[in-house]
mmCIF file of C-alpha atoms and ligand atoms in Angstrom:
data_model
loop_
_atom_site.group_PDB
_atom_site.id
_atom_site.type_symbol
_atom_site.label_atom_id
_atom_site.label_comp_id
_atom_site.label_asym_id
_atom_site.label_seq_id
_atom_site.Cartn_x
_atom_site.Cartn_y
_atom_site.Cartn_z
ATOM 1 C CA UNK A 1320 -0.110 0.067 -0.042
ATOM 2 C CA UNK A 1321 1.497 3.441 -0.878
ATOM 3 C CA UNK A 1322 0.633 6.553 0.919
ATOM 4 C CA UNK A 1323 1.383 9.881 -0.792
ATOM 5 C CA UNK A 1324 0.352 13.332 0.616
ATOM 6 C CA UNK A 1325 -2.196 15.502 -1.614
ATOM 7 C CA UNK A 1326 -3.106 18.779 -0.108
ATOM 8 C CA UNK A 1327 -6.541 20.037 -0.751
ATOM 9 C CA UNK A 1328 -5.858 23.856 0.191
ATOM 10 C CA UNK A 1329 -5.876 26.204 -2.772
ATOM 11 C CA UNK A 1330 -6.834 23.529 -5.014
ATOM 12 C CA UNK A 1331 -10.069 23.286 -7.418
ATOM 13 C CA UNK A 1332 -12.013 20.382 -6.546
ATOM 14 C CA UNK A 1333 -14.900 18.818 -8.644
ATOM 15 C CA UNK A 1334 -17.586 16.828 -6.643
ATOM 16 C CA UNK A 1335 -19.261 14.889 -9.370
ATOM 17 C CA UNK A 1336 -22.607 13.851 -8.160
ATOM 18 C CA UNK A 1337 -22.847 16.686 -5.666
ATOM 19 C CA UNK A 1338 -26.676 16.487 -5.346
ATOM 20 C CA UNK A 1339 -26.381 12.798 -4.085
ATOM 21 C CA UNK A 1340 -26.154 11.627 -0.663
ATOM 22 C CA UNK A 1341 -22.357 10.879 -0.798
ATOM 23 C CA UNK A 1342 -21.533 13.889 -2.858
ATOM 24 C CA UNK A 1343 -23.421 16.342 -0.968
ATOM 25 C CA UNK A 1344 -21.893 14.948 2.294
ATOM 26 C CA UNK A 1345 -18.547 15.519 0.673
ATOM 27 C CA UNK A 1346 -19.237 18.974 -0.296
ATOM 28 C CA UNK A 1347 -20.211 19.770 3.280
ATOM 29 C CA UNK A 1348 -16.958 18.038 4.613
ATOM 30 C CA UNK A 1349 -14.773 20.249 2.183
ATOM 31 C CA UNK A 1350 -16.052 23.438 3.478
ATOM 32 C CA UNK A 1351 -13.323 23.976 5.846
ATOM 33 C CA UNK A 1352 -10.474 22.757 3.514
ATOM 34 C CA UNK A 1353 -9.484 25.934 1.798
ATOM 35 C CA UNK A 1354 -10.245 24.584 -1.735
ATOM 36 C CA UNK A 1355 -12.615 25.969 -4.357
ATOM 37 C CA UNK A 1356 -15.366 23.399 -4.707
ATOM 38 C CA UNK A 1357 -16.882 22.950 -8.259
ATOM 39 C CA UNK A 1358 -20.063 21.539 -8.932
ATOM 40 C CA UNK A 1359 -22.332 21.114 -12.096
ATOM 41 C CA UNK A 1360 -26.032 20.766 -11.954
ATOM 42 C CA UNK A 1361 -27.829 18.098 -14.133
ATOM 43 C CA UNK A 1362 -29.376 20.625 -16.453
ATOM 44 C CA UNK A 1363 -25.881 22.175 -16.896
ATOM 45 C CA UNK A 1364 -24.063 18.635 -17.526
ATOM 46 C CA UNK A 1365 -25.467 15.379 -18.429
ATOM 47 C CA UNK A 1366 -22.475 13.111 -17.265
ATOM 48 C CA UNK A 1367 -23.766 10.425 -19.930
ATOM 49 C CA UNK A 1368 -22.797 12.614 -22.908
ATOM 50 C CA UNK A 1369 -19.131 12.262 -23.495
ATOM 51 C CA UNK A 1370 -18.533 15.614 -25.628
ATOM 52 C CA UNK A 1371 -20.449 17.545 -22.638
ATOM 53 C CA UNK A 1372 -18.245 16.169 -19.963
ATOM 54 C CA UNK A 1373 -15.017 16.734 -21.932
ATOM 55 C CA UNK A 1374 -16.154 20.310 -22.689
ATOM 56 C CA UNK A 1375 -17.061 21.052 -19.046
ATOM 57 C CA UNK A 1376 -13.729 19.493 -17.688
ATOM 58 C CA UNK A 1377 -11.879 21.370 -20.332
ATOM 59 C CA UNK A 1378 -13.274 24.691 -19.315
ATOM 60 C CA UNK A 1379 -13.297 24.166 -15.473
ATOM 61 C CA UNK A 1380 -9.944 22.153 -15.269
ATOM 62 C CA UNK A 1381 -10.264 20.749 -11.707
ATOM 63 C CA UNK A 1382 -7.172 19.686 -9.773
ATOM 64 C CA UNK A 1383 -8.915 16.841 -7.840
ATOM 65 C CA UNK A 1384 -12.182 15.097 -8.441
ATOM 66 C CA UNK A 1385 -14.441 13.174 -6.030
ATOM 67 C CA UNK A 1386 -16.350 10.962 -8.541
ATOM 68 C CA UNK A 1387 -19.564 10.197 -6.432
ATOM 69 C CA UNK A 1388 -21.924 10.471 -9.448
ATOM 70 C CA UNK A 1389 -23.900 7.423 -10.040
ATOM 71 C CA UNK A 1390 -27.319 5.947 -10.770
ATOM 72 C CA UNK A 1391 -28.104 4.216 -7.414
ATOM 73 C CA UNK A 1392 -30.907 2.543 -5.769
ATOM 74 C CA UNK A 1393 -31.886 -0.099 -3.284
ATOM 75 C CA UNK A 1394 -32.524 -3.976 -3.945
ATOM 76 C CA UNK A 1395 -35.825 -3.382 -5.614
ATOM 77 C CA UNK A 1396 -34.509 -0.556 -7.997
ATOM 78 C CA UNK A 1397 -31.302 -2.655 -8.948
ATOM 79 C CA UNK A 1398 -33.346 -5.627 -9.632
ATOM 80 C CA UNK A 1399 -35.980 -3.916 -11.903
ATOM 81 C CA UNK A 1400 -34.055 -1.394 -14.122
ATOM 82 C CA UNK A 1401 -30.970 -3.447 -14.934
ATOM 83 C CA UNK A 1402 -30.481 -1.517 -18.021
ATOM 84 C CA UNK A 1403 -30.243 1.883 -16.414
ATOM 85 C CA UNK A 1404 -27.770 0.790 -13.558
ATOM 86 C CA UNK A 1405 -25.472 -0.797 -16.163
ATOM 87 C CA UNK A 1406 -25.520 1.885 -18.941
ATOM 88 C CA UNK A 1407 -25.627 4.798 -16.825
ATOM 89 C CA UNK A 1408 -22.931 3.951 -14.670
ATOM 90 C CA UNK A 1409 -20.492 2.560 -17.172
ATOM 91 C CA UNK A 1410 -20.911 5.500 -19.340
ATOM 92 C CA UNK A 1411 -20.731 7.982 -16.570
ATOM 93 C CA UNK A 1412 -17.504 6.548 -15.290
ATOM 94 C CA UNK A 1413 -15.845 6.207 -18.611
ATOM 95 C CA UNK A 1414 -16.714 9.797 -19.508
ATOM 96 C CA UNK A 1415 -15.536 11.367 -16.351
ATOM 97 C CA UNK A 1416 -12.488 9.364 -15.784
ATOM 98 C CA UNK A 1417 -11.133 9.522 -19.301
ATOM 99 C CA UNK A 1418 -11.731 13.426 -19.602
ATOM 100 C CA UNK A 1419 -10.179 13.791 -16.234
ATOM 101 C CA UNK A 1420 -7.181 12.225 -17.371
ATOM 102 C CA UNK A 1421 -7.011 14.251 -20.469
ATOM 103 C CA UNK A 1422 -7.278 17.593 -18.864
ATOM 104 C CA UNK A 1423 -4.641 16.498 -16.209
ATOM 105 C CA UNK A 1424 -6.532 16.037 -13.023
ATOM 106 C CA UNK A 1425 -4.021 15.291 -10.266
ATOM 107 C CA UNK A 1426 -6.145 13.081 -8.271
ATOM 108 C CA UNK A 1427 -9.278 11.377 -8.433
ATOM 109 C CA UNK A 1428 -11.244 9.324 -6.065
ATOM 110 C CA UNK A 1429 -13.835 7.024 -7.534
ATOM 111 C CA UNK A 1430 -16.583 5.785 -5.141
ATOM 112 C CA UNK A 1431 -17.445 2.172 -5.485
ATOM 113 C CA UNK A 1432 -19.642 -0.123 -3.607
ATOM 114 C CA UNK A 1433 -19.351 -3.234 -1.602
ATOM 115 C CA UNK A 1434 -21.691 -4.957 -3.770
ATOM 116 C CA UNK A 1435 -18.979 -5.765 -6.196
ATOM 117 C CA UNK A 1436 -17.837 -8.746 -3.920
ATOM 118 C CA UNK A 1437 -19.093 -12.071 -4.734
ATOM 119 C CA UNK A 1438 -22.439 -13.032 -3.075
ATOM 120 C CA UNK A 1439 -20.809 -15.638 -0.940
ATOM 121 C CA UNK A 1440 -17.515 -13.870 -0.336
ATOM 122 C CA UNK A 1441 -15.821 -14.574 2.991
ATOM 123 C CA UNK A 1442 -16.919 -12.209 5.818
ATOM 124 C CA UNK A 1443 -15.735 -9.568 6.662
ATOM 125 C CA UNK A 1444 -14.737 -9.054 2.865
ATOM 126 C CA UNK A 1445 -11.116 -8.233 2.401
ATOM 127 C CA UNK A 1446 -10.366 -6.173 -0.829
ATOM 128 C CA UNK A 1447 -8.735 -9.146 -2.457
ATOM 129 C CA UNK A 1448 -12.100 -11.151 -2.739
ATOM 130 C CA UNK A 1449 -12.831 -8.973 -5.676
ATOM 131 C CA UNK A 1450 -13.596 -11.036 -8.745
ATOM 132 C CA UNK A 1451 -13.258 -14.467 -6.955
ATOM 133 C CA UNK A 1452 -16.975 -15.692 -7.497
ATOM 134 C CA UNK A 1453 -20.219 -15.159 -8.842
ATOM 135 C CA UNK A 1454 -22.101 -11.696 -7.921
ATOM 136 C CA UNK A 1455 -25.429 -11.312 -6.033
ATOM 137 C CA UNK A 1456 -27.834 -11.426 -8.983
ATOM 138 C CA UNK A 1457 -30.155 -8.501 -7.576
ATOM 139 C CA UNK A 1458 -27.334 -5.988 -7.789
ATOM 140 C CA UNK A 1459 -24.966 -7.435 -10.565
ATOM 141 C CA UNK A 1460 -25.547 -4.712 -13.043
ATOM 142 C CA UNK A 1461 -24.685 -2.046 -10.754
ATOM 143 C CA UNK A 1462 -21.730 -4.137 -9.444
ATOM 144 C CA UNK A 1463 -20.285 -4.913 -13.024
ATOM 145 C CA UNK A 1464 -20.398 -1.101 -13.695
ATOM 146 C CA UNK A 1465 -18.510 -0.390 -10.531
ATOM 147 C CA UNK A 1466 -15.977 -3.110 -11.113
ATOM 148 C CA UNK A 1467 -15.183 -1.576 -14.567
ATOM 149 C CA UNK A 1468 -14.581 1.720 -12.781
ATOM 150 C CA UNK A 1469 -12.253 0.599 -10.347
ATOM 151 C CA UNK A 1470 -10.532 -1.260 -13.371
ATOM 152 C CA UNK A 1471 -10.381 2.255 -14.979
ATOM 153 C CA UNK A 1472 -8.756 3.609 -12.342
ATOM 154 C CA UNK A 1473 -6.129 0.953 -12.118
ATOM 155 C CA UNK A 1474 -5.499 1.020 -15.992
ATOM 156 C CA UNK A 1475 -5.121 4.766 -16.181
ATOM 157 C CA UNK A 1476 -2.624 4.460 -13.206
ATOM 158 C CA UNK A 1477 -0.637 1.570 -15.108
ATOM 159 C CA UNK A 1478 -0.761 3.020 -18.610
ATOM 160 C CA UNK A 1479 -0.775 6.592 -17.990
ATOM 161 C CA UNK A 1480 0.349 7.269 -14.605
ATOM 162 C CA UNK A 1481 -2.783 9.006 -13.409
ATOM 163 C CA UNK A 1482 -3.235 9.075 -9.701
ATOM 164 C CA UNK A 1483 -6.670 7.710 -9.792
ATOM 165 C CA UNK A 1484 -7.809 5.560 -6.669
ATOM 166 C CA UNK A 1485 -11.025 3.955 -5.696
ATOM 167 C CA UNK A 1486 -12.865 3.051 -2.510
ATOM 168 C CA UNK A 1487 -15.883 0.839 -1.613
ATOM 169 C CA UNK A 1488 -18.044 2.414 0.909
ATOM 170 C CA UNK A 1489 -20.393 -0.138 2.549
ATOM 171 C CA UNK A 1490 -24.165 0.748 2.985
ATOM 172 C CA UNK A 1491 -24.626 4.325 3.624
ATOM 173 C CA UNK A 1492 -27.342 6.167 5.589
ATOM 174 C CA UNK A 1493 -28.029 9.599 6.611
ATOM 175 C CA UNK A 1494 -29.000 13.210 5.407
ATOM 176 C CA UNK A 1495 -29.817 13.626 1.697
ATOM 177 C CA UNK A 1496 -30.700 9.830 1.386
ATOM 178 C CA UNK A 1497 -33.452 8.607 -1.160
ATOM 179 C CA UNK A 1498 -36.697 8.144 0.966
ATOM 180 C CA UNK A 1499 -38.773 6.809 -1.927
ATOM 181 C CA UNK A 1500 -40.282 3.399 -0.438
ATOM 182 C CA UNK A 1501 -39.668 1.762 -4.110
ATOM 183 C CA UNK A 1502 -36.309 2.919 -5.071
ATOM 184 C CA UNK A 1503 -34.610 3.538 -1.664
ATOM 185 C CA UNK A 1504 -32.235 1.481 0.278
ATOM 186 C CA UNK A 1505 -33.372 -0.182 3.344
ATOM 187 C CA UNK A 1506 -32.241 2.281 5.952
ATOM 188 C CA UNK A 1507 -34.138 5.236 4.470
ATOM 189 C CA UNK A 1508 -37.168 2.985 3.644
ATOM 190 C CA UNK A 1509 -37.466 1.888 7.082
ATOM 191 C CA UNK A 1510 -37.362 5.416 8.448
ATOM 192 C CA UNK A 1511 -40.077 6.324 6.476
ATOM 193 C CA UNK A 1512 -42.331 3.154 7.208
ATOM 194 C CA UNK A 1513 -41.638 3.646 11.182
ATOM 195 C CA UNK A 1514 -42.118 7.442 10.724
ATOM 196 C CA UNK A 1515 -45.502 6.712 8.920
ATOM 197 C CA UNK A 1516 -46.530 3.941 11.383
ATOM 198 C CA UNK A 1517 -45.750 6.583 14.582
ATOM 199 C CA UNK A 1518 -47.775 9.263 12.853
ATOM 200 C CA UNK A 1519 -50.736 6.944 11.914
ATOM 201 C CA UNK A 1520 -50.627 5.174 15.283
ATOM 202 C CA UNK A 1521 -50.073 1.796 13.698
ATOM 203 C CA UNK A 1522 -48.378 -1.253 15.754
ATOM 204 C CA UNK A 1523 -46.655 -2.998 12.833
ATOM 205 C CA UNK A 1524 -44.407 -2.222 9.615
ATOM 206 C CA UNK A 1525 -43.572 -4.391 6.691
ATOM 207 C CA UNK A 1526 -40.118 -5.731 6.110
ATOM 208 C CA UNK A 1527 -39.139 -7.048 2.676
ATOM 209 C CA UNK A 1528 -37.660 -10.378 2.769
ATOM 210 C CA UNK A 1529 -36.939 -12.147 5.734
ATOM 211 C CA UNK A 1530 -35.267 -9.591 8.019
ATOM 212 C CA UNK A 1531 -32.477 -11.857 8.671
ATOM 213 C CA UNK A 1532 -29.832 -10.469 6.062
ATOM 214 C CA UNK A 1533 -26.905 -8.689 7.782
ATOM 215 C CA UNK A 1534 -25.792 -5.355 6.762
ATOM 216 C CA UNK A 1535 -23.186 -2.878 7.711
ATOM 217 C CA UNK A 1536 -24.225 0.855 7.952
ATOM 218 C CA UNK A 1537 -21.793 3.767 7.609
ATOM 219 C CA UNK A 1538 -23.340 7.361 8.259
ATOM 220 C CA UNK A 1539 -22.694 9.464 5.145
ATOM 221 C CA UNK A 1540 -20.632 12.139 7.220
ATOM 222 C CA UNK A 1541 -18.229 9.212 8.164
ATOM 223 C CA UNK A 1542 -17.905 8.520 4.504
ATOM 224 C CA UNK A 1543 -17.124 11.905 3.412
ATOM 225 C CA UNK A 1544 -14.382 12.019 6.059
ATOM 226 C CA UNK A 1545 -13.022 8.682 4.842
ATOM 227 C CA UNK A 1546 -13.145 10.106 1.234
ATOM 228 C CA UNK A 1547 -11.088 13.309 2.160
ATOM 229 C CA UNK A 1548 -8.642 11.185 4.269
ATOM 230 C CA UNK A 1549 -8.058 8.762 1.128
ATOM 231 C CA UNK A 1550 -7.817 11.631 -1.251
ATOM 232 C CA UNK A 1551 -5.114 13.329 0.895
ATOM 233 C CA UNK A 1552 -3.226 10.370 2.325
ATOM 234 C CA UNK A 1553 -3.430 7.338 -0.162
ATOM 235 C CA UNK A 1554 -2.260 6.502 -3.512
ATOM 236 C CA UNK A 1555 -2.269 3.254 -4.839
ATOM 237 C CA UNK A 1556 -3.728 0.640 -7.139
ATOM 238 C CA UNK A 1557 -5.705 -1.356 -4.623
ATOM 239 C CA UNK A 1558 -9.154 -0.095 -3.947
ATOM 240 C CA UNK A 1559 -10.060 0.173 -0.256
ATOM 241 C CA UNK A 1560 -13.105 -0.709 1.788
ATOM 242 C CA UNK A 1561 -14.653 1.900 3.851
ATOM 243 C CA UNK A 1562 -16.924 0.521 6.717
ATOM 244 C CA UNK A 1563 -17.493 0.423 10.378
ATOM 245 C CA UNK A 1564 -16.609 -3.150 10.941
ATOM 246 C CA UNK A 1565 -19.719 -4.348 12.412
ATOM 247 C CA UNK A 1566 -23.058 -5.197 11.059
ATOM 248 C CA UNK A 1567 -26.618 -5.989 12.140
ATOM 249 C CA UNK A 1568 -29.520 -7.938 10.767
ATOM 250 C CA UNK A 1569 -32.363 -6.234 9.017
ATOM 251 C CA UNK A 1570 -34.602 -6.864 11.853
ATOM 252 C CA UNK A 1571 -32.165 -5.513 14.385
ATOM 253 C CA UNK A 1572 -31.921 -2.302 12.198
ATOM 254 C CA UNK A 1573 -35.480 -1.904 12.286
ATOM 255 C CA UNK A 1574 -35.507 -2.087 16.029
ATOM 256 C CA UNK A 1575 -32.802 0.723 16.111
ATOM 257 C CA UNK A 1576 -34.587 2.807 13.980
ATOM 258 C CA UNK A 1577 -37.728 2.431 15.881
ATOM 259 C CA UNK A 1578 -35.748 3.582 18.945
ATOM 260 C CA UNK A 1579 -34.413 6.300 17.333
ATOM 261 C CA UNK A 1580 -37.955 7.480 16.352
ATOM 262 C CA UNK A 1581 -39.710 6.437 19.463
ATOM 263 C CA UNK A 1582 -41.664 3.514 18.106
ATOM 264 C CA UNK A 1583 -42.250 -0.033 18.920
ATOM 265 C CA UNK A 1584 -44.140 -2.639 16.943
ATOM 266 C CA UNK A 1585 -44.119 -5.660 15.083
ATOM 267 C CA UNK A 1586 -42.924 -6.610 11.626
ATOM 268 C CA UNK A 1587 -44.585 -8.341 8.780
ATOM 269 C CA UNK A 1588 -42.423 -9.920 6.368
ATOM 270 C CA UNK A 1589 -43.101 -9.624 2.467
ATOM 271 C CA UNK A 1590 -41.605 -12.904 1.049
ATOM 272 C CA UNK A 1591 -42.298 -11.639 -2.490
ATOM 273 C CA UNK A 1592 -39.386 -9.289 -1.983
ATOM 274 C CA UNK A 1593 -35.592 -10.695 -2.381
ATOM 275 C CA UNK A 1594 -33.315 -10.862 0.747
ATOM 276 C CA UNK A 1595 -30.409 -10.102 -1.653
ATOM 277 C CA UNK A 1596 -26.900 -11.242 -0.424
ATOM 278 C CA UNK A 1597 -26.998 -12.976 2.844
ATOM 279 C CA UNK A 1598 -24.175 -10.879 4.624
ATOM 280 C CA UNK A 1599 -22.309 -7.771 3.439
ATOM 281 C CA UNK A 1600 -19.610 -6.692 6.075
ATOM 282 C CA UNK A 1601 -16.303 -5.356 4.921
ATOM 283 C CA UNK A 1602 -12.750 -5.997 6.220
ATOM 284 C CA UNK A 1603 -11.595 -2.519 7.081
ATOM 285 C CA UNK A 1604 -7.872 -3.440 8.207
ATOM 286 C CA UNK A 1605 -6.436 -1.729 5.294
ATOM 287 C CA UNK A 1606 -8.166 1.628 6.145
ATOM 288 C CA UNK A 1607 -7.425 1.289 9.755
ATOM 289 C CA UNK A 1608 -3.716 0.728 9.195
ATOM 290 C CA UNK A 1609 -3.627 4.082 7.275
ATOM 291 C CA UNK A 1610 -5.156 5.394 10.437
ATOM 292 C CA UNK A 1611 -8.978 6.169 9.555
ATOM 293 C CA UNK A 1612 -11.953 4.757 11.666
ATOM 294 C CA UNK A 1613 -15.618 5.725 11.533
ATOM 295 C CA UNK A 1614 -16.912 7.802 14.533
ATOM 296 C CA UNK A 1615 -20.664 7.698 14.357
ATOM 297 C CA UNK A 1616 -22.368 4.803 15.912
ATOM 298 C CA UNK A 1617 -25.559 3.334 14.316
ATOM 299 C CA UNK A 1618 -27.870 4.582 17.186
ATOM 300 C CA UNK A 1619 -26.614 7.972 17.205
ATOM 301 C CA UNK A 1620 -26.336 8.236 13.524
ATOM 302 C CA UNK A 1621 -29.988 7.286 13.003
ATOM 303 C CA UNK A 1622 -31.216 9.982 15.713
ATOM 304 C CA UNK A 1623 -29.150 12.441 13.775
ATOM 305 C CA UNK A 1624 -30.508 11.275 10.336
ATOM 306 C CA UNK A 1625 -34.195 11.238 11.782
ATOM 307 C CA UNK A 1626 -33.876 14.840 12.950
ATOM 308 C CA UNK A 1627 -32.594 15.586 9.329
ATOM 309 C CA UNK A 1628 -35.403 13.551 7.648
ATOM 310 C CA UNK A 1629 -38.019 15.431 10.024
ATOM 311 C CA UNK A 1630 -36.411 18.885 9.017
ATOM 312 C CA UNK A 1631 -36.082 18.127 5.293
ATOM 313 C CA UNK A 1632 -38.028 15.539 3.865
ATOM 314 C CA UNK A 1633 -40.910 14.017 6.042
HETATM 315 P P1 GDP B 346 -29.047 -4.301 -0.738
HETATM 316 O O1 GDP B 346 -27.910 -4.017 0.484
HETATM 317 O O2 GDP B 346 -28.227 -4.164 -1.922
HETATM 318 O O3 GDP B 346 -29.328 -5.579 -0.462
HETATM 319 O O4 GDP B 346 -30.044 -3.214 -0.747
HETATM 320 P P2 GDP B 346 -31.071 -2.605 0.288
HETATM 321 O O5 GDP B 346 -30.555 -1.657 1.138
HETATM 322 O O6 GDP B 346 -32.310 -2.059 -0.726
HETATM 323 O O7 GDP B 346 -31.726 -3.818 0.969
HETATM 324 C C1 GDP B 346 -31.009 -4.472 2.187
HETATM 325 C C2 GDP B 346 -31.954 -5.627 2.800
HETATM 326 O O8 GDP B 346 -32.940 -4.967 3.368
HETATM 327 C C3 GDP B 346 -32.404 -6.637 1.848
HETATM 328 O O9 GDP B 346 -32.459 -7.862 2.551
HETATM 329 C C4 GDP B 346 -33.933 -6.165 1.755
HETATM 330 O O10 GDP B 346 -34.896 -7.189 1.567
HETATM 331 C C5 GDP B 346 -34.182 -5.810 3.131
HETATM 332 N N1 GDP B 346 -35.306 -4.706 3.197
HETATM 333 C C6 GDP B 346 -36.395 -4.888 4.244
HETATM 334 N N2 GDP B 346 -37.307 -3.874 4.054
HETATM 335 C C7 GDP B 346 -36.807 -3.200 3.038
HETATM 336 C C8 GDP B 346 -37.556 -1.956 2.640
HETATM 337 O O11 GDP B 346 -38.383 -1.602 2.906
HETATM 338 N N3 GDP B 346 -36.700 -1.680 1.522
HETATM 339 C C9 GDP B 346 -35.535 -2.134 1.088
HETATM 340 N N4 GDP B 346 -34.743 -1.138 -0.030
HETATM 341 N N5 GDP B 346 -34.946 -3.109 1.560
HETATM 342 C C10 GDP B 346 -35.598 -3.681 2.648
#
């Protein structure tokens, strides 16, 4: 593993995907770093259009890029919109990385995802489990695109010496999440379901699948902190996991969200919805060895996320 210091102060830093949960957290986290933050609205720049991306980067010439732009969604969205998840993510990554290399971006961090690992990877999942077995079918489209993005970083490093790095954040939650019950991820969806049950005086909510799959949840502010840490302190071909190192069952997650919101009730299980991969917990030893660890624990993070939801999205 290589470390190499990259200073953000005085630099032009583009956060691609600044409206998303991860990108907006990175923008907040960059505020005190003394850099100029560049963003492009969706109207101004469609990242799926190669010429538009090249022209925008040619005009703006960032020194560093946080590549947080992606078409994302929960298990149902992934499973039912395979074309969008594969095409959008492949083309967005290819356009941004290639144009960033063309204009001489000095450092780029690509946000991947832990769904790139094989469905039955050893737990916790070390980085070198990548491409050692078949993917989880429900999110294979997104996973294949993200694996291609990681490989692009490696390929541009090898062929052109570009300092492009990649990370794999575990499941995220927090401010700016997608609170749509169909396309959202589990943490945001359960927050909405529990909130609605509380407001309506109901004593049960529906959980998809069996409630037994295990997932790890990282607060998006911790993710943003880790992303800056890696941008400044890591340079190397190996992608790095970002996680908290512990996981919970979906049922336990529902209990934690219930406690954060002040609701207790029972669960009805919808067996027509998939469980997805049985367990997704990343091995964070490489990131820990570099000196970073998550700070926000899940109950605290959920209380904070719920306060944000009440103020901004409920
Ligand atoms: P995944 O981590 O890629 O599987 O994506 P999700 O965050 O969407 O789902 C995680 C787990 O939570 C899966 O086992 C889902 O079946 C389960 N789950 C339970 N209830 C819900 C819900 O209301 N929405 C979502 N998205 N997942 C749910």
